[in-house]
């Protein structure tokens, strides 16, 4: 009898934790601007301590809540971090802030700077300021962001000069959330369907996901009560 009771507790805990994980996943889901593609001759824009890299962007959607940035050679030590400040168009008023340090940095490539969603962001211009703050130990190499040709874009690397680099963009992508978990799920299915054949489009994926959840729940109930 004790064996079965222990099994029941394990299964119930599994269902609870699975629900929490799914809730967190859809709660923090963001979708990068897929229209942005970086091609052509790139160059490295190195970070200089406490001297921000600044670029303005125009949000394509509401609920602007994340910036995905291609960082290279960033191996943070204790106290070492890169801070993103999201300011208004004038670069004066800070509206949101995010950072990456040795505890939150994941891997080379696109690093996700997440911040509270700016609900009414569509078609508004924001000033992004990336600042490298050193810790106790000086890194062997300066981290950098790649920059690519981009008509109409510009940025400033204040560590080198205040000269604006015109028609070039740092390799970054703004990302956006949705108003509800259901909309997040629907958008996720649409993204997954983009490069799949017709029989694997959104309706099929939604059905498959729903049946999988129902099957897991049904099997768990059977184990508990049989």
PDB file of N, CA and C in Angstrom, residues 192-193 196-205:
ATOM      1  N   UNK A 192       6.524  27.455 -36.052  1.00  0.00           N
ATOM      2  CA  UNK A 192       6.936  26.072 -36.298  1.00  0.00           C
ATOM      3  C   UNK A 192       6.427  25.566 -37.643  1.00  0.00           C
ATOM      4  N   UNK A 193       5.324  26.141 -38.125  1.00  0.00           N
ATOM      5  CA  UNK A 193       4.702  25.682 -39.372  1.00  0.00           C
ATOM      6  C   UNK A 193       5.343  26.279 -40.616  1.00  0.00           C
ATOM      7  N   UNK A 196       7.469  23.771 -42.802  1.00  0.00           N
ATOM      8  CA  UNK A 196       7.034  22.382 -42.826  1.00  0.00           C
ATOM      9  C   UNK A 196       6.056  22.162 -43.976  1.00  0.00           C
ATOM     10  N   UNK A 197       5.941  20.910 -44.465  1.00  0.00           N
ATOM     11  CA  UNK A 197       4.955  20.620 -45.518  1.00  0.00           C
ATOM     12  C   UNK A 197       3.534  20.855 -45.018  1.00  0.00           C
ATOM     13  N   UNK A 198       2.586  20.911 -45.952  1.00  0.00           N
ATOM     14  CA  UNK A 198       1.206  21.268 -45.615  1.00  0.00           C
ATOM     15  C   UNK A 198       0.583  20.371 -44.557  1.00  0.00           C
ATOM     16  N   UNK A 199       0.922  19.075 -44.601  1.00  0.00           N
ATOM     17  CA  UNK A 199       0.288  18.157 -43.651  1.00  0.00           C
ATOM     18  C   UNK A 199       0.846  18.317 -42.235  1.00  0.00           C
ATOM     19  N   UNK A 200       1.888  19.139 -42.072  1.00  0.00           N
ATOM     20  CA  UNK A 200       2.424  19.410 -40.740  1.00  0.00           C
ATOM     21  C   UNK A 200       2.201  20.868 -40.327  1.00  0.00           C
ATOM     22  N   UNK A 201       1.186  21.484 -40.918  1.00  0.00           N
ATOM     23  CA  UNK A 201       0.910  22.885 -40.602  1.00  0.00           C
ATOM     24  C   UNK A 201       0.192  23.014 -39.264  1.00  0.00           C
ATOM     25  N   UNK A 202      -0.248  24.223 -38.948  1.00  0.00           N
ATOM     26  CA  UNK A 202      -0.685  24.562 -37.595  1.00  0.00           C
ATOM     27  C   UNK A 202      -1.782  23.664 -37.036  1.00  0.00           C
ATOM     28  N   UNK A 203      -2.819  23.323 -37.847  1.00  0.00           N
ATOM     29  CA  UNK A 203      -3.917  22.516 -37.318  1.00  0.00           C
ATOM     30  C   UNK A 203      -3.412  21.161 -36.837  1.00  0.00           C
ATOM     31  N   UNK A 204      -2.512  20.552 -37.622  1.00  0.00           N
ATOM     32  CA  UNK A 204      -1.966  19.247 -37.246  1.00  0.00           C
ATOM     33  C   UNK A 204      -1.143  19.354 -35.961  1.00  0.00           C
ATOM     34  N   UNK A 205      -0.306  20.384 -35.861  1.00  0.00           N
ATOM     35  CA  UNK A 205       0.544  20.544 -34.680  1.00  0.00           C
ATOM     36  C   UNK A 205      -0.285  20.806 -33.423  1.00  0.00           C
TER      37      UNK A 205
END
